[in-house]
PDB file of C-alpha atoms in Angstrom:
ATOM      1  CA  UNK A   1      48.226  72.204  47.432  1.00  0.00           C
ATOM      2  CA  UNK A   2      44.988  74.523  47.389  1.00  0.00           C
ATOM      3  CA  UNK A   3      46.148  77.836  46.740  1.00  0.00           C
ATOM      4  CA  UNK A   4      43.341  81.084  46.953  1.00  0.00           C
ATOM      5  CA  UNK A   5      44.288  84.371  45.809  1.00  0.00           C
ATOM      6  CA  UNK A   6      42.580  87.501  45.903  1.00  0.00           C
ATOM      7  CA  UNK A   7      42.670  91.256  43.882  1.00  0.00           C
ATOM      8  CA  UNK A   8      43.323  93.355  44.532  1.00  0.00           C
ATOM      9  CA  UNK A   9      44.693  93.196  48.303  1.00  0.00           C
ATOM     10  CA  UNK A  10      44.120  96.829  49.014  1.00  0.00           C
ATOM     11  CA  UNK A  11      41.404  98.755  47.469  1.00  0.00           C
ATOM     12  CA  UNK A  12      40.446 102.453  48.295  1.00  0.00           C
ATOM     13  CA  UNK A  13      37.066 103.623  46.738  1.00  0.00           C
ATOM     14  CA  UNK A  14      34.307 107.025  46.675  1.00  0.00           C
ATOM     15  CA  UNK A  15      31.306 106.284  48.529  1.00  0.00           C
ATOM     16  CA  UNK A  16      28.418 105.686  45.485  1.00  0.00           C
ATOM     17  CA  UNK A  17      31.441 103.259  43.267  1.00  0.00           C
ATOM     18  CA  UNK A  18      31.165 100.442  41.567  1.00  0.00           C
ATOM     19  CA  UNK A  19      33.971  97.947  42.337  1.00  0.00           C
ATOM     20  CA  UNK A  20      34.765  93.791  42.132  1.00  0.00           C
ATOM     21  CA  UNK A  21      37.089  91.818  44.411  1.00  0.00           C
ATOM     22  CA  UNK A  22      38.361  88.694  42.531  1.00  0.00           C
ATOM     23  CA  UNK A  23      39.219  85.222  43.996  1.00  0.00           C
ATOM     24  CA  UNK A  24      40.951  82.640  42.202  1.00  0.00           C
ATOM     25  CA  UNK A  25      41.862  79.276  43.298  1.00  0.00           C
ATOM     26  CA  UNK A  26      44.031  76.338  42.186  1.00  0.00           C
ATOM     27  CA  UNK A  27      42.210  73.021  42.354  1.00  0.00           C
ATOM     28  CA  UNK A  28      39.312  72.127  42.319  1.00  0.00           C
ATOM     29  CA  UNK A  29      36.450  73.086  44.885  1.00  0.00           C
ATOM     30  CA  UNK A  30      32.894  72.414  46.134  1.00  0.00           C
ATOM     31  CA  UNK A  31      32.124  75.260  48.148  1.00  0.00           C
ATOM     32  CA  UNK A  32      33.576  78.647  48.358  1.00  0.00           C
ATOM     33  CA  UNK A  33      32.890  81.004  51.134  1.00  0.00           C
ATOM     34  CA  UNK A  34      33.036  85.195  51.368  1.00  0.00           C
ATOM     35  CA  UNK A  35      33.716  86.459  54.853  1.00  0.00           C
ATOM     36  CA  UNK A  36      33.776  89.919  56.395  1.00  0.00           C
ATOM     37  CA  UNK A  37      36.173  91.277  58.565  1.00  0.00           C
ATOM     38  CA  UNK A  38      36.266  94.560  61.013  1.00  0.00           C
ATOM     39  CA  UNK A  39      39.317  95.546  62.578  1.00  0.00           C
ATOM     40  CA  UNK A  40      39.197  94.212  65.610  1.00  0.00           C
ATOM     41  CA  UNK A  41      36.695  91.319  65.274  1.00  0.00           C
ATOM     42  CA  UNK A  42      36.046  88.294  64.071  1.00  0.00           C
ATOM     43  CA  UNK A  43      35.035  87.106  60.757  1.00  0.00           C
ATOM     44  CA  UNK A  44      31.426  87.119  59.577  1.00  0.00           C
ATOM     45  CA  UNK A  45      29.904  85.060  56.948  1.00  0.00           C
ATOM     46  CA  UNK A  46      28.705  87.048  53.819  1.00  0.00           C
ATOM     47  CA  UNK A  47      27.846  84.388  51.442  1.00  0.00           C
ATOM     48  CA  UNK A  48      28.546  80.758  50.569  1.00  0.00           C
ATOM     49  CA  UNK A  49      28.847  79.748  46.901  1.00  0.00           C
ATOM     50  CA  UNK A  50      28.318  76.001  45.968  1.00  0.00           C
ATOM     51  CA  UNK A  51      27.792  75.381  42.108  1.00  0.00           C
ATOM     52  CA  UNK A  52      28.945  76.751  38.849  1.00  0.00           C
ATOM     53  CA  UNK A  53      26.793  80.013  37.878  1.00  0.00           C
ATOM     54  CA  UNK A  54      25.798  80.404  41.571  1.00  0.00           C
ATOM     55  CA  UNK A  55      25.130  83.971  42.397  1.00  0.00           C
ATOM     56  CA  UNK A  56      24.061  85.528  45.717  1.00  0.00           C
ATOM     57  CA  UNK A  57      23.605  89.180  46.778  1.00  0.00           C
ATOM     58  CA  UNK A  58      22.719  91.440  50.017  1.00  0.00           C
ATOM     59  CA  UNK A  59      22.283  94.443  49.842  1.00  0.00           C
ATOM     60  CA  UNK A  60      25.302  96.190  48.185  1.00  0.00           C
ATOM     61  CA  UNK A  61      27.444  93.136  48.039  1.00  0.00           C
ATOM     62  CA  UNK A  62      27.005  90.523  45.272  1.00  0.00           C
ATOM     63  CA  UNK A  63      28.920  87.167  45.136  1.00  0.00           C
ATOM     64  CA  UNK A  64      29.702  84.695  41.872  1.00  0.00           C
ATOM     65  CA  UNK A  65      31.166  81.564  41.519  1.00  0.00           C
ATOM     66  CA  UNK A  66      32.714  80.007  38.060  1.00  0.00           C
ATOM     67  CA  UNK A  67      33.892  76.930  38.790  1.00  0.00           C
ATOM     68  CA  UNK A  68      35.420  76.558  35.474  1.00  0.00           C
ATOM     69  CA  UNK A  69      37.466  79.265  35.642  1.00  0.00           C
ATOM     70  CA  UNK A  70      37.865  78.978  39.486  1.00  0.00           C
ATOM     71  CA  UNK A  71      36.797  82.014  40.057  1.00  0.00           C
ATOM     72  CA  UNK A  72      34.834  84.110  42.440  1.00  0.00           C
ATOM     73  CA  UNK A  73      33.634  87.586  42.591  1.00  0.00           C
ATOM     74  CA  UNK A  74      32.079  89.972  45.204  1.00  0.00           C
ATOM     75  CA  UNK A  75      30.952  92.861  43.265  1.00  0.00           C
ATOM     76  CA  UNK A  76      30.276  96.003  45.409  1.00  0.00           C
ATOM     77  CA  UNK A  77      27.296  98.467  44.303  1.00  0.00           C
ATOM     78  CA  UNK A  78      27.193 102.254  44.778  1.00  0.00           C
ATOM     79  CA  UNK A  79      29.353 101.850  48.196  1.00  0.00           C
ATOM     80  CA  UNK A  80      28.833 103.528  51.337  1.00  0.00           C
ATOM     81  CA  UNK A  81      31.584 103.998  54.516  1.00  0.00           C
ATOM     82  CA  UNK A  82      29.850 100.934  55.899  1.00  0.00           C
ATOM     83  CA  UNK A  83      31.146  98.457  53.824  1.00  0.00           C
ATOM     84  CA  UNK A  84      34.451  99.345  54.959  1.00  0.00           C
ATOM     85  CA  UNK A  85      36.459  95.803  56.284  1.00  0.00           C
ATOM     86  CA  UNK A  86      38.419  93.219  55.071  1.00  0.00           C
ATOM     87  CA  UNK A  87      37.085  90.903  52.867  1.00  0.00           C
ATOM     88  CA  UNK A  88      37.954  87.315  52.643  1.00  0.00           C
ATOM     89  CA  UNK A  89      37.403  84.444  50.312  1.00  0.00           C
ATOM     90  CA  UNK A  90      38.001  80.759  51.347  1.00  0.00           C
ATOM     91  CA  UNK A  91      37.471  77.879  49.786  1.00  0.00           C
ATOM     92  CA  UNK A  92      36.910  74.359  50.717  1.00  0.00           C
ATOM     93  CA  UNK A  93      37.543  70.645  49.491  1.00  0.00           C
ATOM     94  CA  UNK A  94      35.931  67.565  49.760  1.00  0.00           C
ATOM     95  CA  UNK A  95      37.794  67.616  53.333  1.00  0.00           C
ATOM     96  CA  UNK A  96      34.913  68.416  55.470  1.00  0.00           C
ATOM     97  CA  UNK A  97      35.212  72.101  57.246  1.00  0.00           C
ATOM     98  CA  UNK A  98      38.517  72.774  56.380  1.00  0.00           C
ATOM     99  CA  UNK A  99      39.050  75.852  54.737  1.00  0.00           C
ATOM    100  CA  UNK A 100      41.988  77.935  52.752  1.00  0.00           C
ATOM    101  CA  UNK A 101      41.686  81.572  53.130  1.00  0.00           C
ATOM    102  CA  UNK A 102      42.416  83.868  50.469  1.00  0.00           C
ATOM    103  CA  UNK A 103      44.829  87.244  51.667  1.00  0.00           C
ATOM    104  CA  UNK A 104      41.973  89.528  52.153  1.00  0.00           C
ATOM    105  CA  UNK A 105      40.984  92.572  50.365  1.00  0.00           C
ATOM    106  CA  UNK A 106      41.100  95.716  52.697  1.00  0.00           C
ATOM    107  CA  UNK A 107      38.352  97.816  51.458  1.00  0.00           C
ATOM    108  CA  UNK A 108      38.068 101.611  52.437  1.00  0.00           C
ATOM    109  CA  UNK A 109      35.005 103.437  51.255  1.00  0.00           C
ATOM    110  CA  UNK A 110      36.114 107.190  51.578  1.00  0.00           C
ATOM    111  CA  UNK A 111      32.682 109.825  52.106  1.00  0.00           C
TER     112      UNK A 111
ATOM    113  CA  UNK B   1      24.491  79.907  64.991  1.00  0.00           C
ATOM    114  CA  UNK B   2      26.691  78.710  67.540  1.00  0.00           C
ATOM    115  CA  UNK B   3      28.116  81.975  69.710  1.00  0.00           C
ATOM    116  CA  UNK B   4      32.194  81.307  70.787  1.00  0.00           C
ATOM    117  CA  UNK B   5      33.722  82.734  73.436  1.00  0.00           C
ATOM    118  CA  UNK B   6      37.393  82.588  73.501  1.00  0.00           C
ATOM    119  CA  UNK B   7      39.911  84.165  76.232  1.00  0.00           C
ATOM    120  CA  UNK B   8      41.753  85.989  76.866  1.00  0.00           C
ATOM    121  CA  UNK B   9      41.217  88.147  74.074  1.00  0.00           C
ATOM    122  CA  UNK B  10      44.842  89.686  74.112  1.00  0.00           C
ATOM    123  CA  UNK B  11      47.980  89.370  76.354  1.00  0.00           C
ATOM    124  CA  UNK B  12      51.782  90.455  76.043  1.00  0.00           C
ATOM    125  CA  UNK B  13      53.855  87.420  76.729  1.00  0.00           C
ATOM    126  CA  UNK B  14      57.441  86.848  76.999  1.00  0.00           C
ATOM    127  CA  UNK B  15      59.721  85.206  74.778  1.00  0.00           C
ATOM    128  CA  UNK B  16      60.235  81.482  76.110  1.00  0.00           C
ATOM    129  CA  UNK B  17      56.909  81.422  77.825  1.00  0.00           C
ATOM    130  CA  UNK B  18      53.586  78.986  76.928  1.00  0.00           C
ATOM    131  CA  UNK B  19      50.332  80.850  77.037  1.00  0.00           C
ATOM    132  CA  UNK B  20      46.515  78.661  76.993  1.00  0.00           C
ATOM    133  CA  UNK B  21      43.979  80.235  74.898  1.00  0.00           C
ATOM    134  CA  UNK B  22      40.386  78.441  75.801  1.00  0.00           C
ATOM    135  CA  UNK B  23      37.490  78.706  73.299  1.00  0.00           C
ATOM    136  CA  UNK B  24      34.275  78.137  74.675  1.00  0.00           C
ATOM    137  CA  UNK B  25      30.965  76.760  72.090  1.00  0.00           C
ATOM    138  CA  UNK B  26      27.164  77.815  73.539  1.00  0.00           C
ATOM    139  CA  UNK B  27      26.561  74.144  71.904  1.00  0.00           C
ATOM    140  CA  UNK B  28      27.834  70.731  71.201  1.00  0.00           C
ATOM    141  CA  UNK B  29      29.710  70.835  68.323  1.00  0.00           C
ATOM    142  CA  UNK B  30      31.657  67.999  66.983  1.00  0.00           C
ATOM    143  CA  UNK B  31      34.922  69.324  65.159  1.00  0.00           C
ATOM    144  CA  UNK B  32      36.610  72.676  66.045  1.00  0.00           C
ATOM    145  CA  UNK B  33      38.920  74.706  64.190  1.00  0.00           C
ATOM    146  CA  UNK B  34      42.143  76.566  65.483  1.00  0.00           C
ATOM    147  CA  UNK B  35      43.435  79.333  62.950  1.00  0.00           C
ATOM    148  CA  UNK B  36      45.904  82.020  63.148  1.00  0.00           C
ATOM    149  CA  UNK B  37      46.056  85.244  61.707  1.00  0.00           C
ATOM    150  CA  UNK B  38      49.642  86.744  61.837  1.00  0.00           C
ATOM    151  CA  UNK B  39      49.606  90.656  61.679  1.00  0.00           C
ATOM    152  CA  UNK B  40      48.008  91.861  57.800  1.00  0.00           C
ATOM    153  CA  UNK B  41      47.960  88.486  56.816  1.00  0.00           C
ATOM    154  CA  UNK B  42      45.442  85.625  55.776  1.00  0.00           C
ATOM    155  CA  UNK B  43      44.222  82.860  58.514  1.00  0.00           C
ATOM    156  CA  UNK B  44      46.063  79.702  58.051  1.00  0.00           C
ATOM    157  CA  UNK B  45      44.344  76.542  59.655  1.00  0.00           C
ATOM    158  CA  UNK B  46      46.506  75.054  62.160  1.00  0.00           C
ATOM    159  CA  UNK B  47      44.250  72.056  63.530  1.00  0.00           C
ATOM    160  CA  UNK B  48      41.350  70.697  63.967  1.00  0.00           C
ATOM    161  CA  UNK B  49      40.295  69.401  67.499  1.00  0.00           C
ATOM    162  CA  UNK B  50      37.666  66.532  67.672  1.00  0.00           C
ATOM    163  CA  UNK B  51      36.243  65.132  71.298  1.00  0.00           C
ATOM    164  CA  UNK B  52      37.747  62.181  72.241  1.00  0.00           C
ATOM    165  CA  UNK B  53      40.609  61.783  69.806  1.00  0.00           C
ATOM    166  CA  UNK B  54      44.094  64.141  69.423  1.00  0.00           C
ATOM    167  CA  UNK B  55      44.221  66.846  67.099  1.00  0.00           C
ATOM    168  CA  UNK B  56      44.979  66.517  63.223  1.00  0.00           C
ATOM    169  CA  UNK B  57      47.671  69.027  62.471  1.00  0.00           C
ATOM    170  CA  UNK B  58      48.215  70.923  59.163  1.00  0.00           C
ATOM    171  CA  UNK B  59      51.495  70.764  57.211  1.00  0.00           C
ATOM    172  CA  UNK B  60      53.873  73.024  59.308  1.00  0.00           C
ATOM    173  CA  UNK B  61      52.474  72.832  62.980  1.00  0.00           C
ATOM    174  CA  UNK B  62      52.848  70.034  65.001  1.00  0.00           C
ATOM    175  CA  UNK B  63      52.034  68.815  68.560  1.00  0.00           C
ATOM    176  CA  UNK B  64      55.065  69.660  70.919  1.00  0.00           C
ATOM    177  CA  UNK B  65      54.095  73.754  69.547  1.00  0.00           C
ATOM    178  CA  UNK B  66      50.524  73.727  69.729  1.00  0.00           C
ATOM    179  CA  UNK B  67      49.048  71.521  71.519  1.00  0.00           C
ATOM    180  CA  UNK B  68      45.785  71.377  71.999  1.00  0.00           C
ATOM    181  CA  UNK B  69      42.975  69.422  74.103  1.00  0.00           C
ATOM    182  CA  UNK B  70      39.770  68.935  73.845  1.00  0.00           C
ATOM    183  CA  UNK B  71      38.039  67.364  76.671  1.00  0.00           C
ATOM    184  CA  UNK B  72      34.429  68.008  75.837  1.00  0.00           C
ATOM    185  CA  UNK B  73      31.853  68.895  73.009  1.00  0.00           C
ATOM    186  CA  UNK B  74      32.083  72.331  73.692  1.00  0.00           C
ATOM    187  CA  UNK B  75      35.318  73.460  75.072  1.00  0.00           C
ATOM    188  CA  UNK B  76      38.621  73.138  73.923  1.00  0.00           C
ATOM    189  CA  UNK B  77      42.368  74.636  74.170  1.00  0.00           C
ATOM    190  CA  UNK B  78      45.287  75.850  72.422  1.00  0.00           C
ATOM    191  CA  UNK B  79      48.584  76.239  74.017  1.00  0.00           C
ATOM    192  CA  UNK B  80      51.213  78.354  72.342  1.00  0.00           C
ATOM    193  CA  UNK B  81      54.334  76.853  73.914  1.00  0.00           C
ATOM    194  CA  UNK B  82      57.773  78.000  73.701  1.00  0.00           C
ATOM    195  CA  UNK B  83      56.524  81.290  72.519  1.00  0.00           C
ATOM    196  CA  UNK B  84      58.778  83.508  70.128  1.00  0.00           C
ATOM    197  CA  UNK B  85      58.109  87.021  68.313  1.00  0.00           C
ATOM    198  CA  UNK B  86      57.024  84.874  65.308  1.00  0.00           C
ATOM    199  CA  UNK B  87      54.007  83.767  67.293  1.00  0.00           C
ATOM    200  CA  UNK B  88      52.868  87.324  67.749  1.00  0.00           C
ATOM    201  CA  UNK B  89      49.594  86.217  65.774  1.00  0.00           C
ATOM    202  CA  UNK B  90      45.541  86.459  66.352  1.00  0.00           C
ATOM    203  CA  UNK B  91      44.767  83.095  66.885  1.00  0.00           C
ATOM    204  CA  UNK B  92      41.085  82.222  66.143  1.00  0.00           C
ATOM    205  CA  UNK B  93      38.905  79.226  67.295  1.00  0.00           C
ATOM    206  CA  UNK B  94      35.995  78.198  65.040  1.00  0.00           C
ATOM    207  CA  UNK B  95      33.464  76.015  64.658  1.00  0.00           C
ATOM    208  CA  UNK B  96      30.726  74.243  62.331  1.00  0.00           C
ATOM    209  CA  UNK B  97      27.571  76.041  63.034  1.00  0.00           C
ATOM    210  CA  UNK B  98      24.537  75.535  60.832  1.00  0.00           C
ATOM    211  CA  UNK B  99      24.116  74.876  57.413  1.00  0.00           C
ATOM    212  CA  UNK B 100      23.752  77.539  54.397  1.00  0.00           C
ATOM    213  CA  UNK B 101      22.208  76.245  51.041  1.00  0.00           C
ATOM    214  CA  UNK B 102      23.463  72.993  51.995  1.00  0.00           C
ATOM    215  CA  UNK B 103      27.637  73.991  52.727  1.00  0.00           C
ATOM    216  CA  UNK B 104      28.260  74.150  56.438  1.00  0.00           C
ATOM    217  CA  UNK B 105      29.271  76.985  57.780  1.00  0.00           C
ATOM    218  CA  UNK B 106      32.339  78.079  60.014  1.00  0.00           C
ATOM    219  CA  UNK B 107      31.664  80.668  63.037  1.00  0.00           C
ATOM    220  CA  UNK B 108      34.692  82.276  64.543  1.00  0.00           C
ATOM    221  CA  UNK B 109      35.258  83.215  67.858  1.00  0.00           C
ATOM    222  CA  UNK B 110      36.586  86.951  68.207  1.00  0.00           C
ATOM    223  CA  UNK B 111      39.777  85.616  68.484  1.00  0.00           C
ATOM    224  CA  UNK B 112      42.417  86.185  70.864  1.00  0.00           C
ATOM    225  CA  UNK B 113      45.679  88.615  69.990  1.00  0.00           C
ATOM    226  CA  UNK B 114      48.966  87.668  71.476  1.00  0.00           C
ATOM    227  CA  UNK B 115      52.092  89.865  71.241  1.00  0.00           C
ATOM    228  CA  UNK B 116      55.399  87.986  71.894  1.00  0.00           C
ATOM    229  CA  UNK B 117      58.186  90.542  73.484  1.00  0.00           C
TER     230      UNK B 117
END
């Protein structure tokens, strides 16, 4: 069974930081997707990560992927109240669309 | 990207009592998702809906719970039946809507909050 865990769950940070949200999974993946969450809304894609070494970034937000080590990161840069939301990794398998979530990260950027 | 529209987007509901959450595609899509989101928690897939044929459950949800239909290429439903204060969840329809460096990628309705008394 796929299992997707993220750290830390809760993470409280000064506008202008420097932080990373981690995501490890269990078995083996081909694709492994970052998601943003507001309170109150839906999800919204960020970034999706395919092969070993991939990195993608917007803006503040910066995603990894080491499959060999099934691990993800989404490293935030010199934050600002904005980026405040939940942030979710999921991963998928070989089974088309399905995906397993990761808990979320609830990220506060305090001013 | 596809835009989903799902209602109703929250109701109170009483213990014992079935309550039909429709999610609604701009496009044809062929598979849709069904989530839920129990309060500070993760989403957890609970099935996925293709036109024409029933529902493939995940481990731990079955028919006579949730069922859902799915009568068309862009509509489909999710019943909640039976409904206990366990069910108090967001539940969250989603689809496969267009295609990032080659992965396709899931778009989420804005889900639809039900509190069981």
């Amino acid at each position: 069974e796929l299992k997707v865990e993220q750290n830390p769950l809760f993470l409280s940070m000064q506008e202008g930081k420097n932080y990373t949200i981690y995501c490890n999974y269990s078995t083996t993946s081909d694709r492994l997707y970052w998601y943003r969450q507001d309170p109150g809304k839906s999800l919204e894609s960020l970034f999706v990560l395919l092969s070993n070494g991939a990195v993608k970034q917007e803006g503040r937000l910066m995603a990894s992927l080491d499959t060999k080590a099934r691990l993800s990161t989404l490293h935030i840069t010199a934050a600002v109240h904005d980026l405040s939301a939940t942030y979710f990794c999921a991963v998928g398998t070989s089974r088309g669309s399905r995906l397993t979530f990761g808990e979320g990260t609830q990220l506060t950027v305090n001013p | 990207s596809a835009v989903i529209s799902q209602k109703p987007s929250r109701d109170i509901c009483q213990r014992g009592t079935s309550l039909t959450i429709q999610c609604q595609v701009d496009s044809q899509v062929t598979m849709m998702f069904w989530y839920r989101q129990q309060p500070g928690q993760s989403l957890t897939l609970i099935a996925t809906a293709n036109q024409g044929s029933e529902a493939t459950y995940e481990s731990g949800f079955v028919i006579d719970k949730f069922p859902i239909s799915r009568p068309n290429l862009t509509f489909s439903t999710l019943t909640v039946s039976n409904m206990s204060p366990e069910d108090s969840s967001i539940y969250l329809c989603s689809v496969e809507a267009g295609v990032i460096s080659g992965a396709n990628v899931l778009t989420f309705g804005a889900g639809s909050r039900l509190t069981v008394l």
